[in-house]
Coordinates of C-alpha atoms and ligand atoms in Angstrom, one line a residue:
M13 CA 0.0 0.0 0.0
T14 CA 3.0 2.4 0.2
A15 CA 5.8 3.1 -2.2
S16 CA 8.4 2.4 0.6
D17 CA 8.9 -0.7 2.7
T18 CA 10.1 1.5 5.6
I19 CA 6.6 1.5 6.9
L20 CA 3.8 -1.1 6.5
V21 CA 0.2 0.0 6.2
A22 CA -2.7 -2.3 6.7
R23 CA -6.4 -1.6 6.7
D24 CA -9.1 -3.5 8.6
G25 CA -12.5 -1.8 8.4
G26 CA -12.1 1.8 9.8
L27 CA -8.7 1.0 11.3
M28 CA -5.4 1.9 9.6
Q29 CA -2.5 0.2 11.2
I30 CA 0.9 1.8 10.5
T31 CA 4.1 -0.1 11.4
L32 CA 7.5 1.5 11.4
N33 CA 9.6 -1.0 9.6
R34 CA 13.4 -0.6 9.9
P35 CA 13.7 -3.3 12.6
D36 CA 17.5 -3.8 12.2
K37 CA 17.9 -0.1 13.2
L38 CA 15.2 -0.3 15.9
N39 CA 13.0 1.7 13.4
A40 CA 15.2 4.8 13.5
F41 CA 14.0 7.5 11.2
N42 CA 15.7 8.2 7.8
P43 CA 14.2 10.7 5.3
E44 CA 12.5 7.8 3.4
M45 CA 10.7 6.6 6.5
H46 CA 9.7 10.2 7.3
R47 CA 8.2 10.7 3.9
A48 CA 6.4 7.3 3.9
L49 CA 4.9 7.9 7.4
R50 CA 3.8 11.4 6.5
A51 CA 2.0 10.1 3.3
A52 CA 0.2 7.4 5.3
L53 CA -0.9 9.8 8.0
E54 CA -2.0 12.4 5.5
Q55 CA -4.1 9.7 3.9
A56 CA -5.5 8.7 7.2
A57 CA -6.4 12.3 8.0
Q58 CA -8.2 12.9 4.7
D59 CA -9.9 9.6 4.1
D60 CA -13.3 9.6 6.0
S61 CA -13.3 5.8 5.9
V62 CA -10.3 5.7 8.2
R63 CA -11.7 6.3 11.7
A64 CA -8.8 5.4 13.9
V65 CA -5.0 4.8 13.5
L66 CA -2.8 2.3 15.3
L67 CA 1.0 3.1 15.2
T68 CA 3.6 0.5 16.3
G69 CA 7.0 -0.8 15.4
A70 CA 8.3 -3.9 13.7
G71 CA 10.7 -6.2 15.6
R72 CA 11.9 -5.7 19.1
G73 CA 11.8 -1.9 19.3
F74 CA 9.2 0.9 18.7
C75 CA 11.6 3.6 17.4
A76 CA 15.1 4.7 18.3
G77 CA 14.6 8.3 17.0
Q78 CA 16.8 9.8 14.4
D79 CA 19.0 7.4 12.4
L80 CA 22.5 8.4 13.7
G81 CA 24.1 6.5 10.8
G82 CA 23.4 9.6 8.7
R83 CA 24.9 11.9 11.3
D84 CA 28.5 10.8 11.4
P85 CA 30.6 13.8 12.3
R86 CA 33.7 12.0 11.2
S87 CA 32.6 12.7 7.6
G88 CA 33.7 16.2 8.4
E89 CA 30.2 17.7 8.0
R90 CA 27.9 19.1 10.6
A91 CA 24.3 18.8 9.7
D92 CA 21.7 21.5 10.3
L93 CA 19.5 19.7 12.7
G94 CA 17.0 22.5 12.7
E95 CA 16.4 21.7 9.0
T96 CA 15.4 18.1 9.8
I97 CA 13.2 19.2 12.7
G98 CA 11.5 21.8 10.5
T99 CA 11.2 19.5 7.5
F100 CA 10.2 16.3 9.1
Y101 CA 9.7 16.1 12.9
N102 CA 7.6 19.2 13.5
P103 CA 5.2 18.5 10.6
L104 CA 4.9 14.9 11.8
I105 CA 4.0 15.9 15.4
R106 CA 1.5 18.5 14.0
L107 CA -0.1 15.8 11.9
L108 CA -0.5 13.4 14.8
R109 CA -1.9 16.1 17.1
G110 CA -4.1 17.6 14.4
M111 CA -5.5 14.3 13.2
P112 CA -9.3 14.5 13.6
K113 CA -9.5 10.9 14.7
P114 CA -7.9 8.9 17.5
I115 CA -4.4 7.5 17.3
V116 CA -3.4 4.6 19.5
C117 CA 0.3 3.9 19.9
A118 CA 1.5 0.4 20.8
V119 CA 5.0 0.8 22.1
N120 CA 6.4 -2.7 21.6
G121 CA 10.0 -2.1 22.8
V122 CA 12.4 0.8 23.3
A123 CA 11.2 4.3 22.4
A124 CA 14.3 6.6 22.4
G125 CA 14.9 10.2 21.5
A126 CA 12.4 11.4 18.9
G127 CA 10.9 7.9 19.0
A128 CA 9.7 8.6 22.5
S129 CA 8.4 12.0 21.6
I130 CA 6.4 10.5 18.7
A131 CA 4.8 7.9 21.0
L132 CA 3.9 10.6 23.5
A133 CA 2.2 12.7 20.7
C134 CA -0.3 9.9 20.1
D135 CA -3.6 10.0 21.9
I136 CA -3.6 6.7 23.8
V137 CA -0.2 5.0 24.5
L138 CA 0.0 1.4 25.5
A139 CA 3.4 -0.2 26.1
G140 CA 4.6 -3.8 26.5
H141 CA 6.3 -4.6 29.8
S142 CA 9.6 -4.8 28.0
A143 CA 9.3 -1.3 26.6
R144 CA 11.5 1.6 27.8
F145 CA 11.2 5.3 27.2
I146 CA 14.5 7.0 26.9
Q147 CA 15.2 10.7 26.6
A148 CA 18.4 9.9 24.7
F149 CA 19.0 13.5 23.6
S150 CA 21.2 14.5 26.5
K151 CA 23.6 11.6 25.8
L152 CA 24.3 13.2 22.5
G153 CA 24.6 16.8 23.6
L154 CA 21.1 17.6 22.2
A155 CA 17.9 18.9 23.8
P156 CA 14.5 17.2 23.5
D157 CA 12.7 17.6 20.2
A158 CA 9.6 16.4 18.3
G159 CA 7.4 18.0 21.0
G160 CA 9.1 15.9 23.7
S161 CA 9.8 18.8 26.1
W162 CA 6.2 20.0 25.8
S163 CA 4.6 16.5 26.3
L164 CA 7.0 15.4 29.1
A165 CA 6.5 18.5 31.2
R166 CA 2.7 18.3 30.8
L167 CA 2.4 14.6 31.4
V168 CA 4.7 14.1 34.3
G169 CA 5.5 17.6 35.6
E170 CA 8.7 19.6 35.7
A171 CA 10.6 17.6 38.3
R172 CA 10.2 14.3 36.5
A173 CA 10.6 15.8 33.0
K174 CA 13.9 17.4 33.9
G175 CA 15.1 14.3 35.7
L176 CA 14.3 12.1 32.6
A177 CA 15.7 14.6 30.1
L178 CA 18.8 15.6 31.9
T179 CA 19.9 12.1 32.9
A180 CA 18.5 10.0 29.9
E181 CA 17.6 7.3 32.4
P182 CA 15.2 4.8 30.9
V183 CA 11.7 4.6 32.3
D184 CA 10.1 1.2 32.1
A185 CA 6.5 0.7 30.9
Q186 CA 5.0 0.1 34.4
T187 CA 6.6 3.2 35.8
A188 CA 5.6 5.2 32.8
A189 CA 2.0 4.2 33.4
A190 CA 2.2 4.9 37.1
W191 CA 3.6 8.4 36.4
G192 CA 0.9 9.1 33.8
L193 CA 3.3 9.3 30.9
I194 CA 1.3 6.6 29.1
W195 CA -2.2 5.1 29.4
K196 CA -1.4 1.4 30.3
A197 CA 1.5 -1.1 30.5
L198 CA 0.5 -4.6 29.3
P199 CA 2.2 -8.0 29.1
D200 CA 4.3 -8.2 25.9
E201 CA 2.3 -11.2 24.7
T202 CA -1.1 -9.4 24.8
L203 CA 0.1 -5.9 23.8
M204 CA -0.8 -6.1 20.1
D205 CA -4.1 -7.9 20.6
E206 CA -5.2 -5.3 23.2
A207 CA -4.0 -2.4 21.1
I208 CA -5.8 -3.7 18.0
A209 CA -9.0 -4.3 20.0
L210 CA -8.9 -0.8 21.5
A211 CA -8.1 0.8 18.1
Q212 CA -10.9 -1.2 16.5
R213 CA -13.3 -0.1 19.2
L214 CA -12.4 3.6 18.6
A215 CA -12.7 3.0 14.8
E216 CA -16.3 2.0 15.4
G217 CA -17.0 5.0 17.6
P218 CA -18.5 8.4 16.9
T219 CA -15.5 9.7 14.9
L220 CA -16.5 13.4 14.9
G221 CA -17.2 13.4 18.7
L222 CA -13.9 11.5 19.4
G223 CA -12.0 14.0 17.2
L224 CA -13.5 16.9 19.0
T225 CA -12.8 15.3 22.4
K226 CA -9.1 15.0 21.4
Q227 CA -9.0 18.6 20.3
A228 CA -10.7 19.9 23.4
I229 CA -8.3 18.1 25.8
Q230 CA -5.3 19.3 23.8
A231 CA -6.6 22.9 23.8
A232 CA -7.1 22.7 27.6
A233 CA -3.3 22.6 28.0
T234 CA -3.1 26.3 26.9
N235 CA -6.6 27.7 27.2
D236 CA -7.9 29.4 30.4
M237 CA -11.3 28.2 31.7
D238 CA -13.2 30.9 30.0
A239 CA -11.8 30.1 26.5
Q240 CA -12.3 26.4 27.2
L241 CA -16.0 26.9 28.0
D242 CA -16.5 28.8 24.7
L243 CA -14.6 26.0 22.8
E244 CA -16.8 23.3 24.5
Q245 CA -19.9 25.2 23.5
R246 CA -18.7 25.3 19.9
F247 CA -17.7 21.7 19.8
Q248 CA -20.9 20.5 21.4
R249 CA -23.0 22.4 18.9
Q250 CA -21.1 20.7 16.1
A251 CA -21.3 17.3 17.7
G252 CA -25.0 17.8 18.4
Y253 CA -25.8 18.0 14.7
S254 CA -24.0 14.8 13.9
D255 CA -25.7 11.6 12.7
D256 CA -23.8 9.8 15.4
Y257 CA -25.3 11.8 18.2
A258 CA -28.8 11.1 16.8
E259 CA -27.9 7.4 16.7
G260 CA -26.4 7.5 20.2
V261 CA -29.5 9.0 21.7
T262 CA -31.9 6.8 19.7
A263 CA -29.9 3.7 20.7
F264 CA -30.1 4.7 24.3
L265 CA -33.9 5.2 24.1
E266 CA -34.3 1.9 22.3
K267 CA -32.1 0.1 24.8
R268 CA -29.7 -1.2 22.1
K269 CA -26.1 -0.8 21.1
P270 CA -25.5 2.2 18.9
V271 CA -24.1 1.7 15.4
F272 CA -22.0 4.8 14.7
K273 CA -21.2 5.7 11.1
G274 CA -18.5 8.3 11.8
R275 CA -20.4 11.3 10.7
Ligands
T3D318 O1 18.0 15.6 12.6 C1 18.5 15.3 13.7 O2 19.4 14.5 13.8 C2 17.8 15.9 14.9 C3 16.9 15.0 15.4 C4 17.1 14.3 16.6 C5 16.1 13.3 17.1 C6 16.7 12.2 17.9 O3 16.0 11.2 17.9 S1 18.2 12.3 18.6 C7 18.3 10.7 19.4 C8 18.7 9.6 18.5 N1 18.6 8.3 19.1 C9 19.4 7.9 20.1 O4 20.3 8.5 20.5 C10 19.2 6.4 20.5 C11 20.4 5.6 20.0 N2 20.2 4.2 20.3 C12 20.5 3.7 21.5 O5 20.8 4.4 22.5 C13 20.2 2.3 21.7 O6 20.3 1.6 20.5 C14 18.9 2.0 22.4 C15 18.9 2.4 23.9 C16 17.7 2.7 21.7 C17 18.6 0.4 22.3 O7 19.7 -0.2 22.9 P1 19.9 -1.8 22.6 O8 21.1 -2.3 23.4 O9 18.6 -2.5 22.9 O10 20.1 -2.0 21.0 P2 21.4 -1.7 20.2 O11 22.2 -2.9 20.1 O12 22.0 -0.4 20.7 O13 20.7 -1.3 18.7 C18 20.3 -2.4 17.8 C19 20.7 -1.9 16.5 O14 20.0 -0.7 16.1 C20 22.2 -1.6 16.4 O15 22.7 -1.9 15.1 P3 23.7 -3.1 14.9 O16 24.9 -2.8 15.7 O17 22.9 -4.3 15.3 O18 24.0 -3.1 13.4 C21 22.2 -0.1 16.5 O19 23.3 0.6 16.0 C22 20.9 0.3 15.8 N3 20.4 1.6 16.2 C23 19.8 1.8 17.4 N4 19.5 3.1 17.5 C24 19.9 3.7 16.3 C25 20.5 2.7 15.5 N5 21.0 2.9 14.3 C26 20.9 4.2 13.9 N6 20.3 5.2 14.6 C27 19.8 5.0 15.8 N7 19.2 6.0 16.4

């Protein structure tokens, strides 16, 4: 389904599963993988038949961030990292956060550097017990990127965010869940089944309402209460005119399960 084998894309009903696929490099990002992932996510955003996305990694890792093979200073060159951030990582994070449908991330192993930031930009993060989240940047002399400093500070607070980012100490999945960095830690053996079941459930949900829910919670990070009340009024008006709301209420009154169409 894609022109590049650096990611795998599979469709099952309303669910699009995207798998980062450079397992011998722990799914580290090179430009080809960036372009392929962006194309798949843009398709997911634009295609109304896609109602949820599941992002995961092939092999034993989720993603080790930037491919450092292309960053060898011994070549005598120093890359403009701001260029990569502007060209690839920032648009990627904006795509994930702006996607008008839920994104589940199944962290199947290590998530390091920008790989951790990308996981944290997804809406619901599940991690296998063997997964670790590593703010690897400080080991290289870099600062967090791909939205990592924003997500970390908001999810776990300044003390833990600074501790993690300054030391690059790994956080295991269970600690990550206990700290509120992610939604749940699960046994490795059941991670993918549970992630698929959750993503499928969301794909059969009221897509417009779920998209507005995601946007509202994201906006709350920077809005004051007054602005958020206005936003909620706008969003509820929009949701209230949807077919899915009509179906939700009808199903409740008829004492049956709703069948949402995503509109
Ligand atoms: O444009 C820009 O450059 C700016 C953007 C920056 C964003 C960033 O993400 S900077 C941070 C980059 N990532 C890292 O610093 C993580 C580097 N990797 C590691 O520290 C370790 O590999 C891990 C802690 C993630 C996992 O360790 P371990 O022991 O489980 O695996 P390993 O043996 O180190 O790695 C397995 C293979 O993957 C290995 O290849 P080999 O020796 O079997 O041929 C290793 O070189 C490769 N690999 C892992 N991470 C990367 C990588 N290859 C290229 N780039 C990587 N980031």
